[in-house]
JSON list of C-alpha atoms in Angstrom, two decimals:
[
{"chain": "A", "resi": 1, "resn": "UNK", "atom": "CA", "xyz": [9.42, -14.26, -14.83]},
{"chain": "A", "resi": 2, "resn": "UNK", "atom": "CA", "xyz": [7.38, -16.14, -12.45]},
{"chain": "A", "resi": 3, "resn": "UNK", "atom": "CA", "xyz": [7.54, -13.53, -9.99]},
{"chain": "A", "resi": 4, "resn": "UNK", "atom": "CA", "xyz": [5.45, -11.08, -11.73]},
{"chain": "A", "resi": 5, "resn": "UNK", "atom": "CA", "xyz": [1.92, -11.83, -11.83]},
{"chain": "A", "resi": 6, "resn": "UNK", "atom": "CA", "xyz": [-1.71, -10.86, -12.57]},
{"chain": "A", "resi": 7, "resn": "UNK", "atom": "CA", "xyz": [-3.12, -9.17, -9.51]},
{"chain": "A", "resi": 8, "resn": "UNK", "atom": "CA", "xyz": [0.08, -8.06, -7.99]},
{"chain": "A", "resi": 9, "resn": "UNK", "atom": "CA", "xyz": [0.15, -4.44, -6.61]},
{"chain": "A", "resi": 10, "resn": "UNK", "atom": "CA", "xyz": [2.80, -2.41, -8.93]},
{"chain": "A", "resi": 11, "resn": "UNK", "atom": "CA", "xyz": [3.75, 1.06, -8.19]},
{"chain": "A", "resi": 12, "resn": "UNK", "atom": "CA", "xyz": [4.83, 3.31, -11.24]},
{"chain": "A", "resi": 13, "resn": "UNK", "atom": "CA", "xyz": [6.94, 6.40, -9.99]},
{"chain": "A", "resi": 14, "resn": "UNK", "atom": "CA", "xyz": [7.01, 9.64, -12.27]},
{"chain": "A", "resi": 15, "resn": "UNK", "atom": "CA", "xyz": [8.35, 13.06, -12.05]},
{"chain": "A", "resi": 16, "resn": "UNK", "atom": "CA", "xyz": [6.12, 15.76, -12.32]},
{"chain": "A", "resi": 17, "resn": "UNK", "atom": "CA", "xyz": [7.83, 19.47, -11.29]},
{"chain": "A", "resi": 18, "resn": "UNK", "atom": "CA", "xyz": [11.13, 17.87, -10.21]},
{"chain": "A", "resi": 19, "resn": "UNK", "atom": "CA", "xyz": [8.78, 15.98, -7.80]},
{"chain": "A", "resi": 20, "resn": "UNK", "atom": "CA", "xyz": [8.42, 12.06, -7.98]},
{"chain": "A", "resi": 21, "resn": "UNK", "atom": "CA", "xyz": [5.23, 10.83, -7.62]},
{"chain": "A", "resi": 22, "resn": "UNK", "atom": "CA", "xyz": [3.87, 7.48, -6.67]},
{"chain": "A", "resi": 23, "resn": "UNK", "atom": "CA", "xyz": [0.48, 5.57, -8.07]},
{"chain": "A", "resi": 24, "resn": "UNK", "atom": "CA", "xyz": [-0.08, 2.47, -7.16]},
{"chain": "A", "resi": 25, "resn": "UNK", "atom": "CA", "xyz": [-1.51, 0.21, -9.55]},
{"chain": "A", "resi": 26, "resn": "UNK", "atom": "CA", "xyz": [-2.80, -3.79, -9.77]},
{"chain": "A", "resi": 27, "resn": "UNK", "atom": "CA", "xyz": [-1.83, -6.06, -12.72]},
{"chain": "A", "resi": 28, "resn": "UNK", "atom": "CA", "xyz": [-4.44, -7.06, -15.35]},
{"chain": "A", "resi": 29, "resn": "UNK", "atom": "CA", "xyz": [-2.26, -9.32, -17.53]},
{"chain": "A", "resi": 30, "resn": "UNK", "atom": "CA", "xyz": [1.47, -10.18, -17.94]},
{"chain": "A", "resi": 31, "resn": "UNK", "atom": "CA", "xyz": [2.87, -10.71, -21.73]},
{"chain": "A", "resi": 32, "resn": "UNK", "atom": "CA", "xyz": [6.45, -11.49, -22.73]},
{"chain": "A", "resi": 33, "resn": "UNK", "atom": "CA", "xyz": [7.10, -7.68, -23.62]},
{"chain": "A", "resi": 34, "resn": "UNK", "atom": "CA", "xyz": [4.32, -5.63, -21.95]},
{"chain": "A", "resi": 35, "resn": "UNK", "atom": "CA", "xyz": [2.17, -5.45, -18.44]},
{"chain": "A", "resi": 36, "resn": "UNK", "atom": "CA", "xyz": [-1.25, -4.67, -18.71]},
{"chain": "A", "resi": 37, "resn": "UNK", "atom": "CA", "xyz": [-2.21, -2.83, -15.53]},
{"chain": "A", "resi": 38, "resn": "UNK", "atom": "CA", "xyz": [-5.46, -1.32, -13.66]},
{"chain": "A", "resi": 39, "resn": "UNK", "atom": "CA", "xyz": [-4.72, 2.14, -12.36]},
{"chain": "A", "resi": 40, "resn": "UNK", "atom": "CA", "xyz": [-6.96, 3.62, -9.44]},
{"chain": "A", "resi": 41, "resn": "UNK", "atom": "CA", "xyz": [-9.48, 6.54, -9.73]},
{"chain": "A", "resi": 42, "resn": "UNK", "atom": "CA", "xyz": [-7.17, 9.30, -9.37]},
{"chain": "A", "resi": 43, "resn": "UNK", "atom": "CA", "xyz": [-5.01, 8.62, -12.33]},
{"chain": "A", "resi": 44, "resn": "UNK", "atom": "CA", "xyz": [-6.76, 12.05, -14.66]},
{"chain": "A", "resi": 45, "resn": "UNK", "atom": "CA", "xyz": [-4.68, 14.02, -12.41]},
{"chain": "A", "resi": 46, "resn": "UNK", "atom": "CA", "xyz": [-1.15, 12.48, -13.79]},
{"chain": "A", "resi": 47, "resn": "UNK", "atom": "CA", "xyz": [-2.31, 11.89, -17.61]},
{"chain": "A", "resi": 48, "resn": "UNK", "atom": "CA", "xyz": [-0.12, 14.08, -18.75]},
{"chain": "A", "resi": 49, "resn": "UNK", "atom": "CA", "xyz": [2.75, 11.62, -17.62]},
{"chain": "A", "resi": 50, "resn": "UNK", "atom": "CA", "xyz": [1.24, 8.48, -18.45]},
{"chain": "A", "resi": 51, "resn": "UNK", "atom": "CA", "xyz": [1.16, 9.21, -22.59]},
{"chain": "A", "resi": 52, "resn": "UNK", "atom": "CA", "xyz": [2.11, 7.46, -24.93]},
{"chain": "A", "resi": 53, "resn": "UNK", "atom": "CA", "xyz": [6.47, 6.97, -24.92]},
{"chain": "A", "resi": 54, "resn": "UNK", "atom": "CA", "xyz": [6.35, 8.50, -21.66]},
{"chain": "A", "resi": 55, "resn": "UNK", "atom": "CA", "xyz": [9.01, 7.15, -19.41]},
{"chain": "A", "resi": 56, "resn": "UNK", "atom": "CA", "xyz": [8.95, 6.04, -15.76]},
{"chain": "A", "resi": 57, "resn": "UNK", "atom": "CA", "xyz": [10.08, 3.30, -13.12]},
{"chain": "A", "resi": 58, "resn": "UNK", "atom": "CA", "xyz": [8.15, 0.67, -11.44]},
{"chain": "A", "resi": 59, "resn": "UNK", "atom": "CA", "xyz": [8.36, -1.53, -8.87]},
{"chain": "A", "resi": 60, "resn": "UNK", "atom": "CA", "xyz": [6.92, -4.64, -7.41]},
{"chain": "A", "resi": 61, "resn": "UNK", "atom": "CA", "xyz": [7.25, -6.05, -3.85]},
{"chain": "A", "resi": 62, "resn": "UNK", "atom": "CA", "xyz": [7.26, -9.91, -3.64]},
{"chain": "A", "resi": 63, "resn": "UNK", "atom": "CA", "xyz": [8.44, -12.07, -0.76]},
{"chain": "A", "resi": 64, "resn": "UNK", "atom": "CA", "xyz": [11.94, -12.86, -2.35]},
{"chain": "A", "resi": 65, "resn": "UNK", "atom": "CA", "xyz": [12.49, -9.06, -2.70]},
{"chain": "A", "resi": 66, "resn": "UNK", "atom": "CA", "xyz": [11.15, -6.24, -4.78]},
{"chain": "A", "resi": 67, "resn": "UNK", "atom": "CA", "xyz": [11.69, -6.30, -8.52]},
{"chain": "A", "resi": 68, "resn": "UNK", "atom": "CA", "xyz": [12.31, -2.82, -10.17]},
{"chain": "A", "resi": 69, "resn": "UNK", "atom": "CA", "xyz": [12.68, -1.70, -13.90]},
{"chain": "A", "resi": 70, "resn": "UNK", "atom": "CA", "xyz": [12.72, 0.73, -15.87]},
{"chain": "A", "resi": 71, "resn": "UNK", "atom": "CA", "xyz": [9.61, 1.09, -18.51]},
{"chain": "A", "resi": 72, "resn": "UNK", "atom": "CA", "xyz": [7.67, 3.13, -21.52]},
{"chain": "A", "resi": 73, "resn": "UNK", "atom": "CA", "xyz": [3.95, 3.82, -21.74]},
{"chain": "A", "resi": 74, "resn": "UNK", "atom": "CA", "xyz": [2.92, 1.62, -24.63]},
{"chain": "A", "resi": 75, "resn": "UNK", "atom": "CA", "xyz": [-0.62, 2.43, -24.42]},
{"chain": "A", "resi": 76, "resn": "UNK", "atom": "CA", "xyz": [-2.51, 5.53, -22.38]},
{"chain": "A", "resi": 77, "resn": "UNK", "atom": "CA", "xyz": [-5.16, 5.34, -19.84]},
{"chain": "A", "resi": 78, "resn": "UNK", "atom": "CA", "xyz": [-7.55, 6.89, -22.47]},
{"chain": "A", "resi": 79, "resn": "UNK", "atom": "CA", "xyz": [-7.35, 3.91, -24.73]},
{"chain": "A", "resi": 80, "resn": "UNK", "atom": "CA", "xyz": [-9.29, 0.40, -24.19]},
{"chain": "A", "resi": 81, "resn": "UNK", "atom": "CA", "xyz": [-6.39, -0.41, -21.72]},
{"chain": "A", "resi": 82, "resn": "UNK", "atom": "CA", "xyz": [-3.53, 0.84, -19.98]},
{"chain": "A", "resi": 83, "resn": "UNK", "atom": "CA", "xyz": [0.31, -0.72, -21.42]},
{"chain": "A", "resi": 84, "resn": "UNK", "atom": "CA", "xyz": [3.45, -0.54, -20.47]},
{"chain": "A", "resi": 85, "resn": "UNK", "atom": "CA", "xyz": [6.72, -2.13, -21.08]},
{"chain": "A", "resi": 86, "resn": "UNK", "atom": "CA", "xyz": [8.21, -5.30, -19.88]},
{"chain": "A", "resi": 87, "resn": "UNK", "atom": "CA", "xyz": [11.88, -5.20, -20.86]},
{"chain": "A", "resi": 88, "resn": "UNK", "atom": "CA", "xyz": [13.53, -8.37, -18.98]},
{"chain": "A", "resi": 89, "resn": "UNK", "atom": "CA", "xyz": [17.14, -6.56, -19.41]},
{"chain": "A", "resi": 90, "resn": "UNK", "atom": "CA", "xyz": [16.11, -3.87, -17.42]},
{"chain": "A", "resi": 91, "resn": "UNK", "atom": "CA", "xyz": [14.76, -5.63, -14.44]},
{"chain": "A", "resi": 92, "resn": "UNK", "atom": "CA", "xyz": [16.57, -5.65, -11.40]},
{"chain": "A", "resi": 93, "resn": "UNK", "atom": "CA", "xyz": [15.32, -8.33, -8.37]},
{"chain": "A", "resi": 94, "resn": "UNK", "atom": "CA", "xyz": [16.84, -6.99, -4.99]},
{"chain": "A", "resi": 95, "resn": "UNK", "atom": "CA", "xyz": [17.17, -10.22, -2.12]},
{"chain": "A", "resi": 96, "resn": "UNK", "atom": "CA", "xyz": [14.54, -9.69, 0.82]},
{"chain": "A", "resi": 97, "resn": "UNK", "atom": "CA", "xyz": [18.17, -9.74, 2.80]},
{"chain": "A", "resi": 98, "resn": "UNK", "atom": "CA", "xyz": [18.62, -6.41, 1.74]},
{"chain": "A", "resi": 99, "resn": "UNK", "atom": "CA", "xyz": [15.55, -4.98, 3.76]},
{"chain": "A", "resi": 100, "resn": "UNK", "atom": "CA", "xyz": [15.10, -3.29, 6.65]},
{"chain": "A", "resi": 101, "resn": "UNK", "atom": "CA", "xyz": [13.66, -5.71, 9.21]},
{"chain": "A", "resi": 102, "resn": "UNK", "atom": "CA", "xyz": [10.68, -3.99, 11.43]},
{"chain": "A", "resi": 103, "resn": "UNK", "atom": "CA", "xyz": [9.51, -5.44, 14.57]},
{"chain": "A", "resi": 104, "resn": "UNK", "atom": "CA", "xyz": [5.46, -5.09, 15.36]},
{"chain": "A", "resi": 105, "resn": "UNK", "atom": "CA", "xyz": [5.93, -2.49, 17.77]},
{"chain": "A", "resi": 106, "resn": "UNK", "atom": "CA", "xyz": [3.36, 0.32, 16.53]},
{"chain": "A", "resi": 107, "resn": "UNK", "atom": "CA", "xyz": [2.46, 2.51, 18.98]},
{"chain": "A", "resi": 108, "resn": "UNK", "atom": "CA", "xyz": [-1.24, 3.50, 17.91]},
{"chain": "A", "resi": 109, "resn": "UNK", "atom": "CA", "xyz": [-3.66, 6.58, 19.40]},
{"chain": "A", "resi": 110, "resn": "UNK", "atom": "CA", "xyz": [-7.49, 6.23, 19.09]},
{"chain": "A", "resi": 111, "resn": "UNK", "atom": "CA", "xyz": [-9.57, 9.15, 19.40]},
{"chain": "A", "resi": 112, "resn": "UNK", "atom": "CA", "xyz": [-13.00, 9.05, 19.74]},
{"chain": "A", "resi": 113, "resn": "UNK", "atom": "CA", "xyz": [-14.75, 12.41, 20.33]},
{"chain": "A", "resi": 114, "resn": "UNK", "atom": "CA", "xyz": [-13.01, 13.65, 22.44]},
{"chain": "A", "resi": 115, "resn": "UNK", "atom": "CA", "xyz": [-11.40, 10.86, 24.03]},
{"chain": "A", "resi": 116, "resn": "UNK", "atom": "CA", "xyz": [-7.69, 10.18, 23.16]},
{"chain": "A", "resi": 117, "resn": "UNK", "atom": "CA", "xyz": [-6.69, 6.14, 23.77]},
{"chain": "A", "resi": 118, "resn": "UNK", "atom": "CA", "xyz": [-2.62, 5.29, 24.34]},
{"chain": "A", "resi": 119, "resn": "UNK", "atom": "CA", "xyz": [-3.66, 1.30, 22.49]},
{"chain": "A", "resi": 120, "resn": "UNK", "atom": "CA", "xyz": [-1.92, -1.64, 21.96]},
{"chain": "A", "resi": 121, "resn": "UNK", "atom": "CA", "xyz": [-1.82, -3.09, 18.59]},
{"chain": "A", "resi": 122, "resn": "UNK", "atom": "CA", "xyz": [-1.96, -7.28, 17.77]},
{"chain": "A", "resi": 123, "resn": "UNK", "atom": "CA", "xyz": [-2.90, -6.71, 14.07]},
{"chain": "A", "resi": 124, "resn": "UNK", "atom": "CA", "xyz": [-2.34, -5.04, 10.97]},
{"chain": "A", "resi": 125, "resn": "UNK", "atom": "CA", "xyz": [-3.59, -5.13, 7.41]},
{"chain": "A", "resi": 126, "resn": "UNK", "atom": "CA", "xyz": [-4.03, -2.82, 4.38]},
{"chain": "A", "resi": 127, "resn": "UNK", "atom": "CA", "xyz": [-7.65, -3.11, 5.73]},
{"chain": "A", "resi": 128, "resn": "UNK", "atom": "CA", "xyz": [-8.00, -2.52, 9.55]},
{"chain": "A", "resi": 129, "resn": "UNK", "atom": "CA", "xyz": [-6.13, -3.01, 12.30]},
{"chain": "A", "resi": 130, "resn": "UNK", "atom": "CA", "xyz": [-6.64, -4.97, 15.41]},
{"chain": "A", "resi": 131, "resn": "UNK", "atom": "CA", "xyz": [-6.05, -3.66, 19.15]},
{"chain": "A", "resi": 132, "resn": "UNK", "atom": "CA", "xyz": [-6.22, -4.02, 22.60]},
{"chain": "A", "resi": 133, "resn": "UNK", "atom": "CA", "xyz": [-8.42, -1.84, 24.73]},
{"chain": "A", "resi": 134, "resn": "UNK", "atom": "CA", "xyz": [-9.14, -1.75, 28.12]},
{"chain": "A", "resi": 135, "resn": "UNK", "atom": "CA", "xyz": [-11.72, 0.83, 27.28]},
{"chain": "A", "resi": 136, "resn": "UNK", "atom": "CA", "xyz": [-14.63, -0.14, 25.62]},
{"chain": "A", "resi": 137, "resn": "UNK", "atom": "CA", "xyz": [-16.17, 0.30, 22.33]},
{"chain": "A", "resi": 138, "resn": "UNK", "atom": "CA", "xyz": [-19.17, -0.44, 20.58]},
{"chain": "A", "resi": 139, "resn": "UNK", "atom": "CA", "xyz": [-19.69, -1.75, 17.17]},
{"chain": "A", "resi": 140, "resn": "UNK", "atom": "CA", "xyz": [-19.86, 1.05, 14.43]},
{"chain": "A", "resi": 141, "resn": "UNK", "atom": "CA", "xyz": [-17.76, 3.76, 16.71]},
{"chain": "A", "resi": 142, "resn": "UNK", "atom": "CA", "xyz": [-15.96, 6.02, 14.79]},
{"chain": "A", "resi": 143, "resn": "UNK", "atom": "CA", "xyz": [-12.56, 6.83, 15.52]},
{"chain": "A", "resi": 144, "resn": "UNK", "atom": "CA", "xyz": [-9.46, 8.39, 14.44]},
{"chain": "A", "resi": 145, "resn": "UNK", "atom": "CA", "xyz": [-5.60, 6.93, 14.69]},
{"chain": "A", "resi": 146, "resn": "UNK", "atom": "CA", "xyz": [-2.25, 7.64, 14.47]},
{"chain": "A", "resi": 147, "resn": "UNK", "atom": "CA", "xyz": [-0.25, 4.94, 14.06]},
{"chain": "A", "resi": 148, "resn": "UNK", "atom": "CA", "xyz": [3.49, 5.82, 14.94]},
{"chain": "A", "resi": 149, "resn": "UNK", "atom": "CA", "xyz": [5.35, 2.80, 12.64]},
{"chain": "A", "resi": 150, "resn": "UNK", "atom": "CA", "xyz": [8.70, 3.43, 13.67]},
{"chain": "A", "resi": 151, "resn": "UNK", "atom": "CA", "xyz": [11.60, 5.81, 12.54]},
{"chain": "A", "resi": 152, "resn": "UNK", "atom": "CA", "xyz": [12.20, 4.17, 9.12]},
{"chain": "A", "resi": 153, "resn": "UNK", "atom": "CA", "xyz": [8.64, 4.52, 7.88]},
{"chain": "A", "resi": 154, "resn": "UNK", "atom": "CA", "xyz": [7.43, 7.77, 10.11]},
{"chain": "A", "resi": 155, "resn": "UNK", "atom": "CA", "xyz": [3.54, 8.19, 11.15]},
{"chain": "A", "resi": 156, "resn": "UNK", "atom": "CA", "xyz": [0.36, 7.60, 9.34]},
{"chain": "A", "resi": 157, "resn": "UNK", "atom": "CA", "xyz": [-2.85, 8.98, 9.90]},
{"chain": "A", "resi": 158, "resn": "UNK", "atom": "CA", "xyz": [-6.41, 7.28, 9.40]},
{"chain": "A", "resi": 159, "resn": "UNK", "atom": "CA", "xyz": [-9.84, 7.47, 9.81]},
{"chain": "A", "resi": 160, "resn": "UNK", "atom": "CA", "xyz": [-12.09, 4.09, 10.89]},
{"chain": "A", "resi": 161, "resn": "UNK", "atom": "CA", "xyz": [-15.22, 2.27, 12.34]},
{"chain": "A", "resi": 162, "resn": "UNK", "atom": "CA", "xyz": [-15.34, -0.11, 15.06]},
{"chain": "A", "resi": 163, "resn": "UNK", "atom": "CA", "xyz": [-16.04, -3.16, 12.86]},
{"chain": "A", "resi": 164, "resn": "UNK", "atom": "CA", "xyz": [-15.67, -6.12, 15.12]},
{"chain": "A", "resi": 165, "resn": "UNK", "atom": "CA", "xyz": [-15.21, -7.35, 19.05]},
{"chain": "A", "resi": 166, "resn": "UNK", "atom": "CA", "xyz": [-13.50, -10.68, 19.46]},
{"chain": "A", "resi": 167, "resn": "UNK", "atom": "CA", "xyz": [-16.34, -13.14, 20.51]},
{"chain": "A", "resi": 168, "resn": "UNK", "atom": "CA", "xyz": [-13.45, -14.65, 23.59]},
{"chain": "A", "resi": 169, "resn": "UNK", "atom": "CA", "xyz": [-11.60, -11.22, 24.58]},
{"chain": "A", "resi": 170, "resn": "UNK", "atom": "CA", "xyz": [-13.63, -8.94, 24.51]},
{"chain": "A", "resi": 171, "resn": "UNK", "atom": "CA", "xyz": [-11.54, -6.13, 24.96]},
{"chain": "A", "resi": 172, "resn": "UNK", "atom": "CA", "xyz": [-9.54, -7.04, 21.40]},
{"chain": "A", "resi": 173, "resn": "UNK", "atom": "CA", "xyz": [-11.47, -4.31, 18.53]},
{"chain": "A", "resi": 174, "resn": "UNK", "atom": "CA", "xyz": [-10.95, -4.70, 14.99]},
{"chain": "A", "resi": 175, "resn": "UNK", "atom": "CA", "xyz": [-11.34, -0.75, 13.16]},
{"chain": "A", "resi": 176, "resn": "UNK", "atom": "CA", "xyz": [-11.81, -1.22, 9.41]},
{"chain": "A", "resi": 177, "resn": "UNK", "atom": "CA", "xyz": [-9.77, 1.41, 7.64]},
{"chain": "A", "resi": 178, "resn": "UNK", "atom": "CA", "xyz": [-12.57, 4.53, 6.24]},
{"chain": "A", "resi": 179, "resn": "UNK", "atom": "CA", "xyz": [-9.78, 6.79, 5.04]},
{"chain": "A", "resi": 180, "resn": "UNK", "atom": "CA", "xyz": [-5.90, 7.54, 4.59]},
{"chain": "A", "resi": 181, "resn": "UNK", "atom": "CA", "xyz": [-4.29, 9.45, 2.02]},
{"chain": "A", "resi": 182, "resn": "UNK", "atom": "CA", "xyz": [-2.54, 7.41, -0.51]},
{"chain": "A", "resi": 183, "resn": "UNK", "atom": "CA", "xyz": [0.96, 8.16, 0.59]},
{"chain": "A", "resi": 184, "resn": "UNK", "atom": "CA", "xyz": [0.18, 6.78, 3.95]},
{"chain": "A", "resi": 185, "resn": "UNK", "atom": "CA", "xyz": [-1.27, 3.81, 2.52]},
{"chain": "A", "resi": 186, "resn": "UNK", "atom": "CA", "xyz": [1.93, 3.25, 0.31]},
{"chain": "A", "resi": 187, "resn": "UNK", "atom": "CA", "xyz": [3.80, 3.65, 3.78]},
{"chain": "A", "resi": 188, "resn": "UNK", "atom": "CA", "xyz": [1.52, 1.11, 5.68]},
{"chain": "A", "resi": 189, "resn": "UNK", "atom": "CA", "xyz": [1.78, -1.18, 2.41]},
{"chain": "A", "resi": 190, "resn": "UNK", "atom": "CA", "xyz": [5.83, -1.06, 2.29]},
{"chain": "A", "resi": 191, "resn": "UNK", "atom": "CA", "xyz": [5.69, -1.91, 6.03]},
{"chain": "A", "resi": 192, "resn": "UNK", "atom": "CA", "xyz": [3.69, -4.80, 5.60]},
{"chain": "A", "resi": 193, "resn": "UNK", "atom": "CA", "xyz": [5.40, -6.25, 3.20]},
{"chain": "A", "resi": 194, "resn": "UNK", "atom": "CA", "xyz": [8.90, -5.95, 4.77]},
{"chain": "A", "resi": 195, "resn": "UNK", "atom": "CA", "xyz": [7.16, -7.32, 7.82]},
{"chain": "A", "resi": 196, "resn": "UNK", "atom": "CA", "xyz": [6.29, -10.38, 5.54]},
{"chain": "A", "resi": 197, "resn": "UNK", "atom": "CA", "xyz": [9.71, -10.73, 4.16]},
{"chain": "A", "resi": 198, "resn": "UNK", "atom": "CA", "xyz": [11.39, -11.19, 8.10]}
]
């Protein structure tokens, strides 16, 4: 399937205590029956789920739609890499049409000390986001956000340095992402990506 691909983002989703949890992974290599993947730092605290047989869903957003199936571990994190299955009759594609469509609305609030900013926001990436301020900021600030991304996807919080000042307006400020916990990150990721697919 040409829509799965090495360096895609993949999300496997377990349960652990009747609670499903999300890791978000990239792909290594695709085979005909099995996905190599590289999982992030904080895997140790789910290897009890991601043995050997173990069984979980994944998922993976593309522009035509999100493909989802269902899939073994062939091969744990503690061996030389980490497998799972690729079973084409289990793989569901869901249209793009199906998605909620999001307007760029996001209402964002910088703090900075103890300064809280009501902003305007042009730009957003899984990296930084770009806004209008009509107070000013210096290069290397440090702020906090919350970025309010509407009722379908809720509010994520973040932590971020002043990293650029448009060289024409200078009252447009580019804050690279320092922190955000990974669920928010999922959230701001899902968001993007249905923004994409309007």
């Amino acid at each position: 399937m040409d829509l799965i691909k090495t360096g895609q983002k993949l999300t496997l989703f377990l349960i652990k205590n009747s609670n499903t949890v999300e890791i978000s992974c990239f792909i290594e290599n695709v085979y005909d029956d099995r996905i190599d993947l590289e999982l992030p730092q904080y895997f140790m605290r789910y290897i009890d789920l991601l043995q050997e047989g173990s069984e979980m869903t994944a998922k993976i957003f593309t522009k035509l739609g999100t493909i989802d199936f269902n899939t073994i571990v062939i091969s744990s994190p503690l061996e030389e890499t980490f497998t799972i299955e690729l079973d084409y009759n289990s793989v569901k594609l869901t249209s793009s049409n199906e998605f909620p469509s999001v307007k760029i609305l996001e209402s964002l609030e910088i703090t900075r000390e103890d300064e809280t900013l009501v902003v305007t926001t042009l730009e957003i990436s899984a990296e930084c986001v770009k806004f209008n301020s009509d107070i000013p900021f210096n290069l290397e600030d440090s702020v906090e956000g919350i970025m309010n991304l509407g009722s379908d996807y809720g509010i994520i919080n973040f932590k971020a340095t002043i990293s650029e000042i448009d060289a024409v307006f200078d009252n447009e400020y580019t804050a690279k992402f320092l922190t955000m916990s990974e669920e928010d990150r999922q959230t701001l990721l899902y968001y993007m990506y249905c923004m994409d697919l309007d």
